PDB file of C-alpha atoms in Angstrom:
ATOM      1  CA  MET A 231      -1.099-159.085  -3.698  1.00 53.00           C
ATOM      2  CA  LYS A 232      -2.883-155.744  -4.097  1.00 67.00           C
ATOM      3  CA  LYS A 233      -0.466-154.152  -1.656  1.00 68.00           C
ATOM      4  CA  LYS A 234       2.460-155.472  -3.670  1.00 71.00           C
ATOM      5  CA  LYS A 235       0.998-154.065  -6.876  1.00 73.00           C
ATOM      6  CA  ARG A 236       0.477-150.684  -5.229  1.00 74.00           C
ATOM      7  CA  LEU A 237       4.075-150.615  -4.039  1.00 73.00           C
ATOM      8  CA  THR A 238       5.237-151.544  -7.536  1.00 78.00           C
ATOM      9  CA  LEU A 239       3.103-148.780  -9.042  1.00 77.00           C
ATOM     10  CA  LEU A 240       4.409-146.289  -6.490  1.00 78.00           C
ATOM     11  CA  GLY A 241       7.967-147.305  -7.325  1.00 79.00           C
ATOM     12  CA  ASP A 242       7.287-146.827 -11.050  1.00 79.00           C
ATOM     13  CA  ILE A 243       5.819-143.370 -10.432  1.00 83.00           C
ATOM     14  CA  LEU A 244       8.755-142.307  -8.271  1.00 84.00           C
ATOM     15  CA  GLY A 245      11.166-143.671 -10.877  1.00 81.00           C
ATOM     16  CA  CYS A 246       9.480-141.649 -13.637  1.00 79.00           C
ATOM     17  CA  ILE A 247       9.573-138.487 -11.514  1.00 83.00           C
ATOM     18  CA  PHE A 248      13.244-139.053 -10.714  1.00 81.00           C
ATOM     19  CA  GLY A 249      14.018-139.666 -14.397  1.00 78.00           C
ATOM     20  CA  ILE A 250      12.258-136.439 -15.392  1.00 76.00           C
ATOM     21  CA  LEU A 251      14.240-134.483 -12.819  1.00 78.00           C
ATOM     22  CA  ILE A 252      17.525-135.983 -14.006  1.00 80.00           C
ATOM     23  CA  PHE A 253      17.029-135.804 -17.779  1.00 76.00           C
ATOM     24  CA  ALA A 254      14.157-133.465 -18.678  1.00 78.00           C
ATOM     25  CA  VAL A 255      14.928-130.511 -16.393  1.00 78.00           C
ATOM     26  CA  PRO A 256      18.493-129.964 -17.749  1.00 79.00           C
ATOM     27  CA  PHE A 257      17.188-130.107 -21.311  1.00 78.00           C
ATOM     28  CA  VAL A 258      14.401-127.619 -20.560  1.00 80.00           C
ATOM     29  CA  PHE A 259      16.969-125.382 -18.856  1.00 80.00           C
ATOM     30  CA  MET A 260      19.206-125.366 -21.936  1.00 78.00           C
ATOM     31  CA  PHE A 261      16.321-124.971 -24.374  1.00 80.00           C
ATOM     32  CA  VAL A 262      14.732-122.042 -22.519  1.00 81.00           C
ATOM     33  CA  ASN A 263      18.024-120.194 -22.058  1.00 79.00           C
ATOM     34  CA  SER A 264      19.036-120.764 -25.683  1.00 79.00           C
ATOM     35  CA  LEU A 265      15.983-118.722 -26.765  1.00 79.00           C
ATOM     36  CA  LYS A 266      16.816-115.686 -24.626  1.00 80.00           C
ATOM     37  CA  ASP A 267      18.763-112.589 -25.549  1.00 78.00           C
ATOM     38  CA  ARG A 268      22.379-112.291 -24.430  1.00 74.00           C
ATOM     39  CA  ARG A 269      21.670-110.462 -21.153  1.00 77.00           C
ATOM     40  CA  GLU A 270      18.902-112.844 -20.024  1.00 77.00           C
ATOM     41  CA  ALA A 271      20.792-115.972 -21.078  1.00 76.00           C
ATOM     42  CA  ASN A 272      23.790-115.032 -18.923  1.00 75.00           C
ATOM     43  CA  LEU A 273      21.546-115.125 -15.829  1.00 75.00           C
ATOM     44  CA  LEU A 274      21.197-118.926 -16.269  1.00 74.00           C
ATOM     45  CA  ASN A 275      17.797-119.509 -14.699  1.00 77.00           C
ATOM     46  CA  LEU A 276      14.636-121.430 -15.604  1.00 75.00           C
ATOM     47  CA  SER A 277      12.432-118.370 -16.096  1.00 78.00           C
ATOM     48  CA  LEU A 278      10.766-117.981 -19.473  1.00 79.00           C
ATOM     49  CA  PRO A 279      12.345-115.404 -21.799  1.00 80.00           C
ATOM     50  CA  ALA A 280      10.787-111.978 -22.027  1.00 77.00           C
ATOM     51  CA  GLU A 281      11.002-112.362 -25.806  1.00 79.00           C
ATOM     52  CA  TRP A 282      11.430-115.671 -27.571  1.00 80.00           C
ATOM     53  CA  MET A 283      14.536-115.280 -29.744  1.00 79.00           C
ATOM     54  CA  TRP A 284      13.884-117.992 -32.344  1.00 78.00           C
ATOM     55  CA  GLU A 285      16.331-116.286 -34.676  1.00 76.00           C
ATOM     56  CA  ASN A 286      19.111-117.553 -32.384  1.00 74.00           C
ATOM     57  CA  PHE A 287      18.925-120.888 -34.185  1.00 75.00           C
ATOM     58  CA  LYS A 288      19.477-119.201 -37.539  1.00 75.00           C
ATOM     59  CA  GLU A 289      22.379-117.162 -36.178  1.00 75.00           C
ATOM     60  CA  VAL A 290      24.099-120.248 -34.747  1.00 72.00           C
ATOM     61  CA  ILE A 291      23.740-122.187 -38.002  1.00 74.00           C
ATOM     62  CA  SER A 292      24.821-119.319 -40.286  1.00 75.00           C
ATOM     63  CA  ALA A 293      27.610-117.967 -38.033  1.00 69.00           C
ATOM     64  CA  ASN A 294      31.106-117.721 -39.573  1.00 69.00           C
ATOM     65  CA  ASN A 295      29.925-118.776 -43.023  1.00 74.00           C
ATOM     66  CA  TYR A 296      28.039-121.860 -41.748  1.00 72.00           C
ATOM     67  CA  GLN A 297      31.007-123.152 -39.766  1.00 70.00           C
ATOM     68  CA  ILE A 298      28.685-125.506 -37.888  1.00 71.00           C
ATOM     69  CA  LEU A 299      28.492-127.673 -41.022  1.00 75.00           C
ATOM     70  CA  THR A 300      32.287-127.998 -41.111  1.00 75.00           C
ATOM     71  CA  ALA A 301      32.326-128.702 -37.379  1.00 70.00           C
ATOM     72  CA  PHE A 302      29.613-131.343 -37.800  1.00 73.00           C
ATOM     73  CA  LYS A 303      31.485-132.953 -40.710  1.00 77.00           C
ATOM     74  CA  ASN A 304      34.753-133.145 -38.773  1.00 75.00           C
ATOM     75  CA  SER A 305      33.079-134.609 -35.698  1.00 72.00           C
ATOM     76  CA  ILE A 306      31.183-137.234 -37.718  1.00 77.00           C
ATOM     77  CA  ILE A 307      34.287-138.284 -39.687  1.00 82.00           C
ATOM     78  CA  LEU A 308      36.328-138.707 -36.505  1.00 79.00           C
ATOM     79  CA  THR A 309      33.575-140.634 -34.711  1.00 76.00           C
ATOM     80  CA  ALA A 310      32.741-142.902 -37.657  1.00 81.00           C
ATOM     81  CA  GLY A 311      36.395-143.528 -38.530  1.00 85.00           C
ATOM     82  CA  SER A 312      37.322-144.553 -34.993  1.00 83.00           C
ATOM     83  CA  LEU A 313      34.255-146.822 -34.722  1.00 81.00           C
ATOM     84  CA  ILE A 314      35.074-148.641 -37.963  1.00 85.00           C
ATOM     85  CA  MET A 315      38.668-149.261 -36.883  1.00 87.00           C
ATOM     86  CA  LEU A 316      37.542-150.380 -33.421  1.00 84.00           C
ATOM     87  CA  ILE A 317      35.018-152.860 -34.845  1.00 84.00           C
ATOM     88  CA  PHE A 318      37.452-154.581 -37.210  1.00 85.00           C
ATOM     89  CA  ALA A 319      40.538-154.488 -34.988  1.00 87.00           C
ATOM     90  CA  GLY A 320      38.606-155.385 -31.825  1.00 86.00           C
ATOM     91  CA  SER A 321      36.699-158.274 -33.402  1.00 85.00           C
ATOM     92  CA  MET A 322      39.797-159.890 -34.934  1.00 86.00           C
ATOM     93  CA  ALA A 323      41.921-159.476 -31.810  1.00 87.00           C
ATOM     94  CA  GLY A 324      39.129-160.666 -29.523  1.00 86.00           C
ATOM     95  CA  TYR A 325      38.571-163.768 -31.670  1.00 85.00           C
ATOM     96  CA  VAL A 326      42.247-164.774 -31.623  1.00 85.00           C
ATOM     97  CA  LEU A 327      42.700-164.097 -27.902  1.00 86.00           C
ATOM     98  CA  GLN A 328      39.596-166.150 -27.075  1.00 85.00           C
ATOM     99  CA  ARG A 329      40.267-169.143 -29.309  1.00 83.00           C
ATOM    100  CA  ARG A 330      44.019-169.529 -28.761  1.00 83.00           C
ATOM    101  CA  SER A 331      45.652-170.427 -25.460  1.00 81.00           C
ATOM    102  CA  ASP A 332      49.442-170.289 -25.631  1.00 83.00           C
ATOM    103  CA  ARG A 333      52.186-168.209 -24.038  1.00 86.00           C
ATOM    104  CA  THR A 334      52.182-165.545 -26.790  1.00 87.00           C
ATOM    105  CA  THR A 335      48.422-165.084 -26.551  1.00 85.00           C
ATOM    106  CA  ARG A 336      48.519-164.797 -22.763  1.00 86.00           C
ATOM    107  CA  THR A 337      51.294-162.184 -23.034  1.00 88.00           C
ATOM    108  CA  VAL A 338      49.301-160.128 -25.543  1.00 86.00           C
ATOM    109  CA  ASP A 339      46.189-160.486 -23.402  1.00 84.00           C
ATOM    110  CA  THR A 340      48.089-159.139 -20.389  1.00 87.00           C
ATOM    111  CA  ILE A 341      49.352-156.174 -22.401  1.00 87.00           C
ATOM    112  CA  VAL A 342      45.834-155.389 -23.611  1.00 85.00           C
ATOM    113  CA  MET A 343      44.396-155.560 -20.103  1.00 83.00           C
ATOM    114  CA  THR A 344      47.220-153.333 -18.860  1.00 85.00           C
ATOM    115  CA  GLY A 345      46.046-150.736 -21.362  1.00 82.00           C
ATOM    116  CA  LEU A 346      42.822-150.427 -19.379  1.00 79.00           C
ATOM    117  CA  MET A 347      44.721-149.252 -16.312  1.00 83.00           C
ATOM    118  CA  ILE A 348      47.511-147.082 -17.733  1.00 81.00           C
ATOM    119  CA  PRO A 349      46.376-143.515 -18.513  1.00 79.00           C
ATOM    120  CA  PRO A 350      47.255-142.019 -21.912  1.00 78.00           C
ATOM    121  CA  ALA A 351      50.523-140.062 -22.099  1.00 78.00           C
ATOM    122  CA  ILE A 352      49.901-136.848 -24.022  1.00 77.00           C
ATOM    123  CA  LEU A 353      53.442-135.597 -24.693  1.00 81.00           C
ATOM    124  CA  PRO A 354      54.870-138.943 -25.940  1.00 84.00           C
ATOM    125  CA  THR A 355      51.783-139.337 -28.142  1.00 84.00           C
ATOM    126  CA  ILE A 356      52.363-135.915 -29.711  1.00 83.00           C
ATOM    127  CA  TRP A 357      56.066-136.744 -30.200  1.00 87.00           C
ATOM    128  CA  VAL A 358      55.247-140.010 -31.990  1.00 86.00           C
ATOM    129  CA  MET A 359      52.584-138.358 -34.169  1.00 86.00           C
ATOM    130  CA  GLN A 360      55.010-135.601 -35.151  1.00 87.00           C
ATOM    131  CA  GLY A 361      57.589-138.214 -36.090  1.00 88.00           C
ATOM    132  CA  LEU A 362      55.012-139.974 -38.286  1.00 87.00           C
ATOM    133  CA  HIS A 363      53.898-136.618 -39.754  1.00 87.00           C
ATOM    134  CA  ILE A 364      50.275-137.170 -38.750  1.00 86.00           C
ATOM    135  CA  TYR A 365      50.107-134.554 -36.008  1.00 84.00           C
ATOM    136  CA  LYS A 366      47.079-132.259 -36.375  1.00 77.00           C
ATOM    137  CA  THR A 367      45.629-134.419 -39.144  1.00 83.00           C
ATOM    138  CA  MET A 368      42.252-136.159 -39.362  1.00 82.00           C
ATOM    139  CA  PHE A 369      43.903-139.566 -39.656  1.00 87.00           C
ATOM    140  CA  GLY A 370      46.026-138.891 -36.578  1.00 86.00           C
ATOM    141  CA  MET A 371      42.978-137.947 -34.515  1.00 82.00           C
ATOM    142  CA  ILE A 372      41.195-141.121 -35.620  1.00 85.00           C
ATOM    143  CA  LEU A 373      44.195-143.203 -34.537  1.00 87.00           C
ATOM    144  CA  VAL A 374      44.268-141.514 -31.119  1.00 85.00           C
ATOM    145  CA  GLU A 375      40.534-142.100 -30.599  1.00 80.00           C
ATOM    146  CA  THR A 376      40.973-145.741 -31.619  1.00 85.00           C
ATOM    147  CA  ALA A 377      43.974-146.271 -29.348  1.00 86.00           C
ATOM    148  CA  LEU A 378      42.102-144.881 -26.338  1.00 82.00           C
ATOM    149  CA  GLN A 379      39.239-147.368 -26.737  1.00 82.00           C
ATOM    150  CA  ILE A 380      40.936-150.451 -28.211  1.00 87.00           C
ATOM    151  CA  PRO A 381      41.718-152.251 -24.892  1.00 88.00           C
ATOM    152  CA  PHE A 382      38.119-151.973 -23.684  1.00 83.00           C
ATOM    153  CA  THR A 383      36.781-153.008 -27.115  1.00 83.00           C
ATOM    154  CA  ILE A 384      39.013-156.090 -27.274  1.00 86.00           C
ATOM    155  CA  MET A 385      37.928-157.101 -23.774  1.00 85.00           C
ATOM    156  CA  LEU A 386      34.254-156.863 -24.777  1.00 82.00           C
ATOM    157  CA  TYR A 387      34.761-158.814 -27.994  1.00 84.00           C
ATOM    158  CA  LYS A 388      36.759-161.494 -26.203  1.00 85.00           C
ATOM    159  CA  GLY A 389      33.880-162.061 -23.801  1.00 82.00           C
ATOM    160  CA  PHE A 390      31.331-162.201 -26.603  1.00 81.00           C
ATOM    161  CA  MET A 391      33.404-164.615 -28.711  1.00 82.00           C
ATOM    162  CA  ASN A 392      33.103-167.081 -25.843  1.00 81.00           C
ATOM    163  CA  THR A 393      29.334-167.280 -26.508  1.00 80.00           C
ATOM    164  CA  ILE A 394      29.796-168.410 -30.140  1.00 81.00           C
ATOM    165  CA  PRO A 395      29.702-172.236 -30.282  1.00 82.00           C
ATOM    166  CA  VAL A 396      32.904-173.897 -31.460  1.00 80.00           C
ATOM    167  CA  GLU A 397      30.687-176.308 -33.416  1.00 82.00           C
ATOM    168  CA  LEU A 398      30.013-173.520 -35.927  1.00 80.00           C
ATOM    169  CA  GLU A 399      33.705-173.335 -36.730  1.00 80.00           C
ATOM    170  CA  GLU A 400      34.058-177.092 -36.920  1.00 81.00           C
ATOM    171  CA  ALA A 401      31.160-177.259 -39.386  1.00 82.00           C
ATOM    172  CA  GLY A 402      32.795-174.535 -41.467  1.00 80.00           C
ATOM    173  CA  TYR A 403      36.128-176.333 -41.564  1.00 81.00           C
ATOM    174  CA  ILE A 404      34.358-179.524 -42.672  1.00 82.00           C
ATOM    175  CA  ASP A 405      32.814-177.542 -45.542  1.00 80.00           C
ATOM    176  CA  GLY A 406      36.273-176.381 -46.617  1.00 81.00           C
ATOM    177  CA  CYS A 407      36.558-172.927 -45.032  1.00 80.00           C
ATOM    178  CA  THR A 408      39.977-171.450 -44.425  1.00 81.00           C
ATOM    179  CA  ARG A 409      40.616-169.570 -41.159  1.00 79.00           C
ATOM    180  CA  GLY A 410      40.206-166.172 -42.831  1.00 80.00           C
ATOM    181  CA  ARG A 411      37.056-167.202 -44.690  1.00 82.00           C
ATOM    182  CA  MET A 412      35.702-168.713 -41.471  1.00 81.00           C
ATOM    183  CA  PHE A 413      36.037-165.375 -39.692  1.00 80.00           C
ATOM    184  CA  VAL A 414      34.476-163.377 -42.542  1.00 80.00           C
ATOM    185  CA  LYS A 415      31.595-165.736 -43.336  1.00 79.00           C
ATOM    186  CA  VAL A 416      30.752-167.238 -39.933  1.00 80.00           C
ATOM    187  CA  ILE A 417      32.261-165.485 -36.919  1.00 82.00           C
ATOM    188  CA  PHE A 418      31.916-161.843 -37.944  1.00 80.00           C
ATOM    189  CA  PRO A 419      28.236-162.141 -39.007  1.00 79.00           C
ATOM    190  CA  ALA A 420      27.485-163.943 -35.732  1.00 78.00           C
ATOM    191  CA  THR A 421      28.787-160.926 -33.842  1.00 78.00           C
ATOM    192  CA  THR A 422      26.386-158.500 -35.576  1.00 77.00           C
ATOM    193  CA  PRO A 423      24.117-158.039 -32.513  1.00 76.00           C
ATOM    194  CA  PHE A 424      27.142-157.359 -30.342  1.00 74.00           C
ATOM    195  CA  ILE A 425      28.671-155.031 -32.949  1.00 75.00           C
ATOM    196  CA  LEU A 426      25.543-152.880 -32.995  1.00 76.00           C
ATOM    197  CA  THR A 427      25.444-152.832 -29.198  1.00 73.00           C
ATOM    198  CA  ALA A 428      29.123-151.887 -29.116  1.00 69.00           C
ATOM    199  CA  VAL A 429      28.493-149.163 -31.706  1.00 73.00           C
ATOM    200  CA  ARG A 430      25.778-147.708 -29.496  1.00 73.00           C
ATOM    201  CA  LEU A 431      28.180-147.530 -26.577  1.00 70.00           C
ATOM    202  CA  GLY A 432      31.089-146.493 -28.759  1.00 67.00           C
ATOM    203  CA  ILE A 433      29.230-143.584 -30.324  1.00 71.00           C
ATOM    204  CA  SER A 434      28.457-142.069 -26.941  1.00 71.00           C
ATOM    205  CA  VAL A 435      32.023-142.543 -25.676  1.00 70.00           C
ATOM    206  CA  ALA A 436      33.683-141.402 -28.911  1.00 68.00           C
ATOM    207  CA  LEU A 437      31.423-138.385 -29.318  1.00 70.00           C
ATOM    208  CA  THR A 438      31.892-137.334 -25.688  1.00 72.00           C
ATOM    209  CA  THR A 439      35.666-137.775 -25.843  1.00 68.00           C
ATOM    210  CA  LEU A 440      35.830-135.963 -29.165  1.00 68.00           C
ATOM    211  CA  ILE A 441      33.809-132.977 -27.960  1.00 72.00           C
ATOM    212  CA  ALA A 442      35.989-132.756 -24.843  1.00 71.00           C
ATOM    213  CA  ALA A 443      39.149-132.850 -26.976  1.00 67.00           C
ATOM    214  CA  GLU A 444      37.792-130.234 -29.369  1.00 67.00           C
ATOM    215  CA  THR A 445      36.854-128.032 -26.426  1.00 70.00           C
ATOM    216  CA  THR A 446      40.393-127.986 -25.039  1.00 66.00           C
ATOM    217  CA  GLY A 447      42.665-127.677 -28.046  1.00 59.00           C
ATOM    218  CA  ALA A 448      41.051-127.942 -31.483  1.00 61.00           C
ATOM    219  CA  THR A 449      40.752-125.302 -34.202  1.00 62.00           C
ATOM    220  CA  ALA A 450      37.532-126.783 -35.634  1.00 61.00           C
ATOM    221  CA  GLY A 451      34.614-128.893 -34.478  1.00 65.00           C
ATOM    222  CA  LEU A 452      31.553-128.555 -32.295  1.00 69.00           C
ATOM    223  CA  GLY A 453      33.614-128.509 -29.088  1.00 72.00           C
ATOM    224  CA  MET A 454      35.734-125.633 -30.400  1.00 72.00           C
ATOM    225  CA  ARG A 455      32.604-123.611 -31.173  1.00 72.00           C
ATOM    226  CA  ILE A 456      31.275-124.202 -27.645  1.00 76.00           C
ATOM    227  CA  ARG A 457      34.563-122.989 -26.164  1.00 75.00           C
ATOM    228  CA  SER A 458      34.606-119.948 -28.447  1.00 75.00           C
ATOM    229  CA  LEU A 459      31.049-118.940 -27.543  1.00 75.00           C
ATOM    230  CA  ALA A 460      31.686-119.523 -23.822  1.00 74.00           C
ATOM    231  CA  ASN A 461      34.770-117.289 -23.936  1.00 75.00           C
ATOM    232  CA  SER A 462      32.737-114.500 -25.541  1.00 73.00           C
ATOM    233  CA  PHE A 463      29.884-114.963 -23.000  1.00 73.00           C
ATOM    234  CA  GLU A 464      27.374-115.897 -25.724  1.00 74.00           C
ATOM    235  CA  THR A 465      25.466-118.286 -23.470  1.00 75.00           C
ATOM    236  CA  ALA A 466      22.458-118.743 -25.755  1.00 74.00           C
ATOM    237  CA  GLY A 467      24.598-119.855 -28.690  1.00 72.00           C
ATOM    238  CA  MET A 468      26.681-122.145 -26.482  1.00 76.00           C
ATOM    239  CA  LEU A 469      23.567-123.880 -25.148  1.00 77.00           C
ATOM    240  CA  MET A 470      22.233-124.305 -28.679  1.00 76.00           C
ATOM    241  CA  TYR A 471      25.398-126.135 -29.681  1.00 76.00           C
ATOM    242  CA  ILE A 472      25.002-128.432 -26.670  1.00 77.00           C
ATOM    243  CA  ILE A 473      21.410-129.149 -27.757  1.00 78.00           C
ATOM    244  CA  ILE A 474      22.654-129.891 -31.288  1.00 76.00           C
ATOM    245  CA  ILE A 475      25.173-132.391 -29.896  1.00 76.00           C
ATOM    246  CA  GLY A 476      22.350-134.101 -27.985  1.00 77.00           C
ATOM    247  CA  ILE A 477      20.252-134.257 -31.148  1.00 78.00           C
ATOM    248  CA  ILE A 478      23.184-135.772 -33.064  1.00 76.00           C
ATOM    249  CA  GLY A 479      23.568-138.487 -30.425  1.00 75.00           C
ATOM    250  CA  LEU A 480      19.819-139.207 -30.458  1.00 79.00           C
ATOM    251  CA  VAL A 481      19.697-139.467 -34.261  1.00 80.00           C
ATOM    252  CA  MET A 482      22.695-141.821 -34.290  1.00 77.00           C
ATOM    253  CA  GLU A 483      21.105-144.010 -31.632  1.00 77.00           C
ATOM    254  CA  LYS A 484      17.871-144.248 -33.653  1.00 80.00           C
ATOM    255  CA  ILE A 485      19.812-145.143 -36.806  1.00 80.00           C
ATOM    256  CA  ILE A 486      21.650-147.934 -34.985  1.00 77.00           C
ATOM    257  CA  LYS A 487      18.368-149.190 -33.523  1.00 77.00           C
ATOM    258  CA  PHE A 488      16.840-149.294 -37.019  1.00 79.00           C
ATOM    259  CA  LEU A 489      19.837-151.194 -38.396  1.00 76.00           C
ATOM    260  CA  GLU A 490      19.667-153.600 -35.468  1.00 73.00           C
ATOM    261  CA  GLY A 491      16.072-154.439 -36.320  1.00 73.00           C
ATOM    262  CA  ARG A 492      16.908-154.956 -40.002  1.00 72.00           C
ATOM    263  CA  LEU A 493      20.131-156.945 -39.572  1.00 66.00           C
ATOM    264  CA  THR A 494      19.319-159.132 -36.574  1.00 65.00           C
ATOM    265  CA  GLY A 495      15.835-160.346 -37.447  1.00 58.00           C
ATOM    266  CA  TRP A 496      17.148-163.888 -37.216  1.00 53.00           C
ATOM    267  CA  GLN A 497      18.065-163.449 -33.552  1.00 56.00           C
ATOM    268  CA  GLU A 498      15.829-165.089 -30.994  1.00 53.00           C
ATOM    269  CA  LYS A 499      13.654-162.549 -29.238  1.00 52.00           C
ATOM    270  CA  ARG A 500      13.606-162.762 -25.465  1.00 46.00           C
ATOM    271  CA  GLU A 501      10.554-161.769 -23.490  1.00 44.00           C
TER     272      GLU A 501
END
């Protein structure tokens, strides 16, 4: 028994060391280099700066008339807008696809699952958006983000809806609920734990996808600023923006965790 405990302890220690190497070292690398001057930062090493340039933070925040605030606003609006649409559309579609079993439902289910395998087509998407006059608009970007994630979201919701007892719906119908009222008052609140879990995953995916999109072709946003600084070889500023993105993700995760504790207190806690 003692030998088993020692092996378990050794495994825990090795796991912690491995986790530090994977997660802490890259963060330290970015943080140290973000506080160097331009010449030192371009060397990209883990050595401490000859002079700690704390004013780099102020320069990044105040650059281009505080453009970081506009970039942050655009990124948050796109992420939040796509998440809200995914939650409502995914939950309703997942509920119908799980509870109904006819030819139409099976056809729609097949189309949704096909969306997981077919890659997005950029040129046709741009053509459609131009025809709808939503190309290069905030609403158009939100729709694209939603369309990219909707098949996966529906699949997740469909699996979770299977865990909700049918008896809850039967009791609601006995009490006089309509189908729409049943979904709003019974089904949707029952999915709150899953919604918050999906939001956690969705934030990371949406934020990562958004930053990648902004890096390649946007005229505003955090990704655009990273690309602009990288093109001008301002490594310190670029790394600071990456740190800011990490902080944004961490703050969002903590907010969701807080809401989860407040909204799902009724849920049975598992040891």
